[in-house]
PDB file of C-alpha atoms in Angstrom:
ATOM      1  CA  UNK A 388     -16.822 -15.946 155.864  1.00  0.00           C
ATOM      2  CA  UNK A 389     -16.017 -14.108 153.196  1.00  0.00           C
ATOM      3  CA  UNK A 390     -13.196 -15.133 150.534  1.00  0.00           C
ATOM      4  CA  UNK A 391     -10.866 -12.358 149.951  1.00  0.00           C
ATOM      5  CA  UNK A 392     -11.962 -11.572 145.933  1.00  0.00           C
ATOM      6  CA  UNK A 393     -16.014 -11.242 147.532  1.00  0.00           C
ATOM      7  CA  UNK A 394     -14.588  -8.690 149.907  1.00  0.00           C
ATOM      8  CA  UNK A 395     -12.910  -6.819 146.822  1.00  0.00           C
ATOM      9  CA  UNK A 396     -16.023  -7.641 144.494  1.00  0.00           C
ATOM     10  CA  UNK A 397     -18.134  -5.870 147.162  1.00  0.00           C
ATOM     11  CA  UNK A 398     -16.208  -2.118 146.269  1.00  0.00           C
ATOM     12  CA  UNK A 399     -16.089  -2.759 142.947  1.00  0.00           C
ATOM     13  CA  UNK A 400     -18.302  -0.041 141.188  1.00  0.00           C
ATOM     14  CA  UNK A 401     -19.317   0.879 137.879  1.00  0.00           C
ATOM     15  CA  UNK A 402     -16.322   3.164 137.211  1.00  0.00           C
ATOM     16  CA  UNK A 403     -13.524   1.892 134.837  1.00  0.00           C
ATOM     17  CA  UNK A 404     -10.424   2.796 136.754  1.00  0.00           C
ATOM     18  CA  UNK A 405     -12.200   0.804 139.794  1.00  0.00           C
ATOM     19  CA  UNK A 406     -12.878  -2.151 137.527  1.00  0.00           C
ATOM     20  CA  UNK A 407      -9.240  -1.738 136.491  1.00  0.00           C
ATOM     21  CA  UNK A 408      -7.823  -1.735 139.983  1.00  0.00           C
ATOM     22  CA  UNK A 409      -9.597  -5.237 141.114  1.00  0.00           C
ATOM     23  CA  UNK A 410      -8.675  -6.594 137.614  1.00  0.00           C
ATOM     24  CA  UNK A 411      -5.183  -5.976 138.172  1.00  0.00           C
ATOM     25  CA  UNK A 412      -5.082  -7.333 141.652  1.00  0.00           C
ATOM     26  CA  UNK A 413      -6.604 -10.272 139.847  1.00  0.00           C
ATOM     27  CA  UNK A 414      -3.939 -10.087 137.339  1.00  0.00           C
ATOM     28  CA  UNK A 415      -1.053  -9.879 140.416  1.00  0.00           C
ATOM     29  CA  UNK A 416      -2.863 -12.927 142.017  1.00  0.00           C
ATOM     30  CA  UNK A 417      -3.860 -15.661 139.624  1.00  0.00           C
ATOM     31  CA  UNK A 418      -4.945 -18.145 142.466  1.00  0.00           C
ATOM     32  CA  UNK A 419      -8.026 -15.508 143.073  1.00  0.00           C
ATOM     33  CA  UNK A 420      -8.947 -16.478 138.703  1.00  0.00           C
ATOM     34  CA  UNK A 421     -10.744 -20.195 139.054  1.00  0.00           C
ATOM     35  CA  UNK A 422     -13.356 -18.314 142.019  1.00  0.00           C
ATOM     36  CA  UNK A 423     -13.556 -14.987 139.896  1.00  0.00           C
ATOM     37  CA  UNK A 424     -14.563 -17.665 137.158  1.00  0.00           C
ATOM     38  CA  UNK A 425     -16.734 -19.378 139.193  1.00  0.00           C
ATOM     39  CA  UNK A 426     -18.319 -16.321 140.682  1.00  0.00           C
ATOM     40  CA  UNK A 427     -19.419 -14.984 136.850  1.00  0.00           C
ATOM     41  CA  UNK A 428     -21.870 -18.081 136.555  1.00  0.00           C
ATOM     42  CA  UNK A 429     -23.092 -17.663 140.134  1.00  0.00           C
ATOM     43  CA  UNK A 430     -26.667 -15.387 139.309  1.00  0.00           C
ATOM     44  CA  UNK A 431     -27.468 -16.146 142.919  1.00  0.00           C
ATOM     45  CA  UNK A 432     -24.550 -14.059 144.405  1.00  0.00           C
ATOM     46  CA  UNK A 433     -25.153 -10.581 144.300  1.00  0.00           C
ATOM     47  CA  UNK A 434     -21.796  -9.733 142.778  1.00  0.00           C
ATOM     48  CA  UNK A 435     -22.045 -12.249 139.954  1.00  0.00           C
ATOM     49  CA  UNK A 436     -22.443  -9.282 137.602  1.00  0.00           C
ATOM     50  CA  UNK A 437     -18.573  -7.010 138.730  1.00  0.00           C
ATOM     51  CA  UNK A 438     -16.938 -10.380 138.493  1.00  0.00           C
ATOM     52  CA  UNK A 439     -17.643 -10.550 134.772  1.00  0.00           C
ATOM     53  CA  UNK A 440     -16.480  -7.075 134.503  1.00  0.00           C
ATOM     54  CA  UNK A 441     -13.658  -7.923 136.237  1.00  0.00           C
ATOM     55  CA  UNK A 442     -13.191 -11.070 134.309  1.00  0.00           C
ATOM     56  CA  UNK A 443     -13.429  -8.764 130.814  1.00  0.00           C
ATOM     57  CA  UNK A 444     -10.520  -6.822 132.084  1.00  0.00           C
ATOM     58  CA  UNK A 445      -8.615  -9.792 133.101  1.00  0.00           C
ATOM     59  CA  UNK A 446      -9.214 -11.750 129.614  1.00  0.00           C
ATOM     60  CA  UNK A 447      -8.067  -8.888 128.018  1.00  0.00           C
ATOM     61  CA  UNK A 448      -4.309  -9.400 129.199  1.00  0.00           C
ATOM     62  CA  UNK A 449      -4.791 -13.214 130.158  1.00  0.00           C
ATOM     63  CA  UNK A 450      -6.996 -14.682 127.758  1.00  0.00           C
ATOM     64  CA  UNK A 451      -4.855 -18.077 128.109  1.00  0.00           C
ATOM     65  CA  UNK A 452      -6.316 -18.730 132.204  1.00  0.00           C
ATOM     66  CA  UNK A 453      -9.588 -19.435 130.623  1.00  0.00           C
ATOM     67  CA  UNK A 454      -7.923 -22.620 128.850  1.00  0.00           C
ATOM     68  CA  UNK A 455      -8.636 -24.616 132.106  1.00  0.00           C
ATOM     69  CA  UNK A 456     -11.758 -23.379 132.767  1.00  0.00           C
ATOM     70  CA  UNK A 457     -13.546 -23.604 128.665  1.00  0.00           C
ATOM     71  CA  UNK A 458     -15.767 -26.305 129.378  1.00  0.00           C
ATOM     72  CA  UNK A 459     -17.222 -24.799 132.965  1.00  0.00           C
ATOM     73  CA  UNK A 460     -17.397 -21.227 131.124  1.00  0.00           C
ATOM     74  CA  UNK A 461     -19.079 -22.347 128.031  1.00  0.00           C
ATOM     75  CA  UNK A 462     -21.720 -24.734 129.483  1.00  0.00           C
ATOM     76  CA  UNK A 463     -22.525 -21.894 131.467  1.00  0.00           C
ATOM     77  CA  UNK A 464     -22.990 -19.288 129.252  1.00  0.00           C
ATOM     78  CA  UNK A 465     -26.851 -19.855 129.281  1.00  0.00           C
ATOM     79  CA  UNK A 466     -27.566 -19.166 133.308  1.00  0.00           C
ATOM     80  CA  UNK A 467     -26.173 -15.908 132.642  1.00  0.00           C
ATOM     81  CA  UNK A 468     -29.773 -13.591 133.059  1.00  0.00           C
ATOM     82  CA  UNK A 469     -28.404 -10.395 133.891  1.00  0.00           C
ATOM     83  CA  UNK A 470     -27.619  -7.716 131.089  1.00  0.00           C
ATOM     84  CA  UNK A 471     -24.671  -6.790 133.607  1.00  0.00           C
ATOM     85  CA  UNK A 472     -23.145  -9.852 133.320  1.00  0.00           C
ATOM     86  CA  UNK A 473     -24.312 -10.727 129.440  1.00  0.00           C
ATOM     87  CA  UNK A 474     -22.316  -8.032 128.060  1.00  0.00           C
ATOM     88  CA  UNK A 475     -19.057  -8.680 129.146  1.00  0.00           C
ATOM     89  CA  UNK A 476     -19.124 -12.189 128.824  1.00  0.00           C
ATOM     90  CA  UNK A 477     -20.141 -11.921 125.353  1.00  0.00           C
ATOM     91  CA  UNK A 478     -17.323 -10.000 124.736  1.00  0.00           C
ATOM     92  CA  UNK A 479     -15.202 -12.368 126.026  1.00  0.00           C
ATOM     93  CA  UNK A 480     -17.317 -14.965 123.880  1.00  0.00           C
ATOM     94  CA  UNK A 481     -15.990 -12.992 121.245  1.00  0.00           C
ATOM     95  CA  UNK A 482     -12.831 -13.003 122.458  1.00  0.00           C
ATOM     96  CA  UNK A 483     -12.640 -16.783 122.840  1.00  0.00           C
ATOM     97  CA  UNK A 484     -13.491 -17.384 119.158  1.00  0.00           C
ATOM     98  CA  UNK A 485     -11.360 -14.985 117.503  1.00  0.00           C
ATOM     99  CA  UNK A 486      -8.324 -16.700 119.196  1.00  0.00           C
ATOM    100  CA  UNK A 487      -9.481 -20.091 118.530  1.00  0.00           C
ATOM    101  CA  UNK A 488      -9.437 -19.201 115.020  1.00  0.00           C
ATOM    102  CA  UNK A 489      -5.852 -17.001 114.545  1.00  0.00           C
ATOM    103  CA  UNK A 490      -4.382 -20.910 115.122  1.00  0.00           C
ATOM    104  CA  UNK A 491      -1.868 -19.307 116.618  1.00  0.00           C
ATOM    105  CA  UNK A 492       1.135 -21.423 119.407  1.00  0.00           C
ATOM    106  CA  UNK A 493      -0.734 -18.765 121.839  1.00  0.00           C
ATOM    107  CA  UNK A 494      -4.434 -19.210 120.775  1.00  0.00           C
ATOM    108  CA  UNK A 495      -6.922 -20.386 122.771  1.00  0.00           C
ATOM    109  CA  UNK A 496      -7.981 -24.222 121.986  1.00  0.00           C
ATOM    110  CA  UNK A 497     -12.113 -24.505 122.106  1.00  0.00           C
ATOM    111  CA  UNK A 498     -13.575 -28.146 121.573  1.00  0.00           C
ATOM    112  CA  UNK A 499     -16.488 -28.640 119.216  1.00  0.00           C
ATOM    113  CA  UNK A 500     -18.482 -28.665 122.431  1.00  0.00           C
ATOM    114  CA  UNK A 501     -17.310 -25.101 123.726  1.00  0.00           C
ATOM    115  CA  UNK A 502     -17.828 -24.079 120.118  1.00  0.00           C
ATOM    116  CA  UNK A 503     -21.199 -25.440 119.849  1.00  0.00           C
ATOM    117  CA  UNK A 504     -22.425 -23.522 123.120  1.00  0.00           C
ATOM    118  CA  UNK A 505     -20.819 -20.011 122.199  1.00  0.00           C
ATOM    119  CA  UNK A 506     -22.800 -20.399 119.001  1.00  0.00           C
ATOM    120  CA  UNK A 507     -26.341 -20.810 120.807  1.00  0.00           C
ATOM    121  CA  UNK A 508     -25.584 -18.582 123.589  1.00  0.00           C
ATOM    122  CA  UNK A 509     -25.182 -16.039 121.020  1.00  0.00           C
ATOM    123  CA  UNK A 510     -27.931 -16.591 119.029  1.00  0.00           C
ATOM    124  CA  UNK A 511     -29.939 -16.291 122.465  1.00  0.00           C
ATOM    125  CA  UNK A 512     -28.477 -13.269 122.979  1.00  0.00           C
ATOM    126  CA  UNK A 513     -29.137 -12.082 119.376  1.00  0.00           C
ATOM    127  CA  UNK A 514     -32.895 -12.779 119.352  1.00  0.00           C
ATOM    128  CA  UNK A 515     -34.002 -12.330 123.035  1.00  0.00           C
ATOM    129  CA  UNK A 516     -34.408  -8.983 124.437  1.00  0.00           C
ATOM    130  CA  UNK A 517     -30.759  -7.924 125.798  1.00  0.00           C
ATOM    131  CA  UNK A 518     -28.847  -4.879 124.930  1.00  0.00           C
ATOM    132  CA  UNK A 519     -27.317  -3.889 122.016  1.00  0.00           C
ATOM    133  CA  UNK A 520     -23.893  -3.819 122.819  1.00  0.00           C
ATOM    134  CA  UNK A 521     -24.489  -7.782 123.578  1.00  0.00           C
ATOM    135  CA  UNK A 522     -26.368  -8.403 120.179  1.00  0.00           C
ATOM    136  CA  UNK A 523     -23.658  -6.514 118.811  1.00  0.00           C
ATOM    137  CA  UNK A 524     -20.811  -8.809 119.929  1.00  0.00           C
ATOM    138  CA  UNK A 525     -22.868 -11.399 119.324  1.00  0.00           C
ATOM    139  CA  UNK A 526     -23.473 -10.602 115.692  1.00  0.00           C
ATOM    140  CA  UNK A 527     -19.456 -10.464 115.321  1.00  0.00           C
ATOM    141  CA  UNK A 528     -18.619 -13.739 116.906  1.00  0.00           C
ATOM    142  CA  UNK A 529     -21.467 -15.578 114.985  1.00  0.00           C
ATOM    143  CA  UNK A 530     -19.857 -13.878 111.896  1.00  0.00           C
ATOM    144  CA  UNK A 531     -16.539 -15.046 112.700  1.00  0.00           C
ATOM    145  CA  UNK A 532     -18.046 -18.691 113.482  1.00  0.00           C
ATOM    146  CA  UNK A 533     -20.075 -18.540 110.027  1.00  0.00           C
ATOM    147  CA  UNK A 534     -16.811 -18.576 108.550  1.00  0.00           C
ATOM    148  CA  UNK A 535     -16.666 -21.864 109.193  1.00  0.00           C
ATOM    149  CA  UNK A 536     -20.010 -23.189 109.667  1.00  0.00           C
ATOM    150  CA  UNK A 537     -21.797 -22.952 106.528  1.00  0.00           C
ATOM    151  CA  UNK A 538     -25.112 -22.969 107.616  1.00  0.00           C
ATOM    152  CA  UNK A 539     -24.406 -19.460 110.392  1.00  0.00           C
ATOM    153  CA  UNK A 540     -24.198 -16.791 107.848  1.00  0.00           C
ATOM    154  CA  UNK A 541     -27.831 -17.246 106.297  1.00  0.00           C
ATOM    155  CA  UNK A 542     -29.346 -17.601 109.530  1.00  0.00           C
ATOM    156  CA  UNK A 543     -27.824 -14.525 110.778  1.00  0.00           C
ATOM    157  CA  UNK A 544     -28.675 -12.417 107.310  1.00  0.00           C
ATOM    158  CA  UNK A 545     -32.097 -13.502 108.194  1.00  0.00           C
ATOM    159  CA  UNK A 546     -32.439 -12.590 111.601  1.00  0.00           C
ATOM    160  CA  UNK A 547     -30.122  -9.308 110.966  1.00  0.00           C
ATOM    161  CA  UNK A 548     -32.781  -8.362 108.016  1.00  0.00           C
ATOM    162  CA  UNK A 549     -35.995  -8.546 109.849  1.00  0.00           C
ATOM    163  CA  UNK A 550     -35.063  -6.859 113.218  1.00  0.00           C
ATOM    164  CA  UNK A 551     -32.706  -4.174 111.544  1.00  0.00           C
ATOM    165  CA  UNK A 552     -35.903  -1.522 111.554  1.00  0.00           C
ATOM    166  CA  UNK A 553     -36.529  -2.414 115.208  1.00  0.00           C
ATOM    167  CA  UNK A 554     -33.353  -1.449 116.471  1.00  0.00           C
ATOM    168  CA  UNK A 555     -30.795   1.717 117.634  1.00  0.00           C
ATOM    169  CA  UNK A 556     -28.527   3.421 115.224  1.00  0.00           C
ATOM    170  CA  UNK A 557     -25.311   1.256 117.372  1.00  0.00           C
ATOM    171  CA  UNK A 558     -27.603  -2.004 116.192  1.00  0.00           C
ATOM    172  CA  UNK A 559     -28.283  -0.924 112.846  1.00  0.00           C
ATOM    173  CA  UNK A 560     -24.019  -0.177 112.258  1.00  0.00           C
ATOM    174  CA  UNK A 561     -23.329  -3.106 113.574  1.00  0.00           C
ATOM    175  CA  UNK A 562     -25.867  -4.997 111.676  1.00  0.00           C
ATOM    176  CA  UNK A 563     -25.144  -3.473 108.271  1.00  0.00           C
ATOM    177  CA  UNK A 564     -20.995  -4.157 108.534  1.00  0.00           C
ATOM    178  CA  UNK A 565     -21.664  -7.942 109.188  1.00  0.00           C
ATOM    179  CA  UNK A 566     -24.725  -8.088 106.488  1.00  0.00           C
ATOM    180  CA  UNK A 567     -21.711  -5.817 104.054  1.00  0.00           C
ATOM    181  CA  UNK A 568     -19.206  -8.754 104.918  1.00  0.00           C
ATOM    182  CA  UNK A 569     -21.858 -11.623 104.140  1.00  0.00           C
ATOM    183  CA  UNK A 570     -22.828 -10.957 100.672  1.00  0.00           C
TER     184      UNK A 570
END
């Protein structure tokens, strides 16, 4: 039988304001969050891909729920196949770090662990063939995380230099604020 976020997954479209609506009725019912979680690193289950849209949405208002659920979402990051799914979990990726970092009462805590997976998850997503908007949140979270790992920034430079010619004009912007910020 189906649980009652599947049966809300299955109308979920493409269009932002229907994205919205299923993220708020997330939002209104936090018990549905751990299987909206759990759906996102399910590539078997044909909606895996509108639960991390919905779960973009969601982190965007509730960033804190994923404190329970860092070490599931993190060591999952790499069964994640779909460019559906990629993108908006990269986001959040990027999401993740930038809190970790404001060391904030409100930011989100990530172990060394959690760190160390949104780092190669990233760099997967940098060098394999995805889309740019992933590779572009990508490149911004490993620049935020080379902030504080030394050895980040050069490897980025270097992989930012030698595919900047192979890329869209949204790649090469990207690319050329992070390369501005490294040197």
């Amino acid at each position: 039988m189906l649980s009652e976020l599947q049966k809300k997954l299955d109308y979920v479209n493409a269009y932002r304001e229907n994205r919205l609506k299923t993220a708020q009725d997330v939002l209104e019912n936090p018990s549905l969050f751990s299987a909206l979680v759990s759906i996102c690193f399910s590539p078997e289950d044909k909606n895996n891909h509108k639960a991390c849209w919905i779960l973009e949405f969601v982190s965007y208002e509730e960033l804190l729920w994923l404190q329970p659920h860092l070490d599931f979402f993190c060591s999952n990051l790499k069964v994640l196949k779909d460019e559906s799914a990629m993108r908006p979990i990269a986001k959040i990726v990027q999401l993740l770090v930038k809190s970790h970092y404001k060391k904030s009462e409100n930011s989100i805590k990530l172990s060394e662990e959690n760190l160390q997976d949104c780092i190669e998850a990233s760099f997967d997503w940098l060098i394999n063939d995805t889309k740019v908007a992933t590779k572009a949140y990508s490149i911004r979270t490993l620049y935020i995380l080379g902030n504080y790992y030394d050895w980040i920034h050069p490897e980025l430079k270097v992989i930012l230099d030698k595919d900047f010619g192979d890329h869209s004009a949204a790649y090469k912007a990207v690319a050329k604020e992070v390369l501005k910020k490294i040197k």
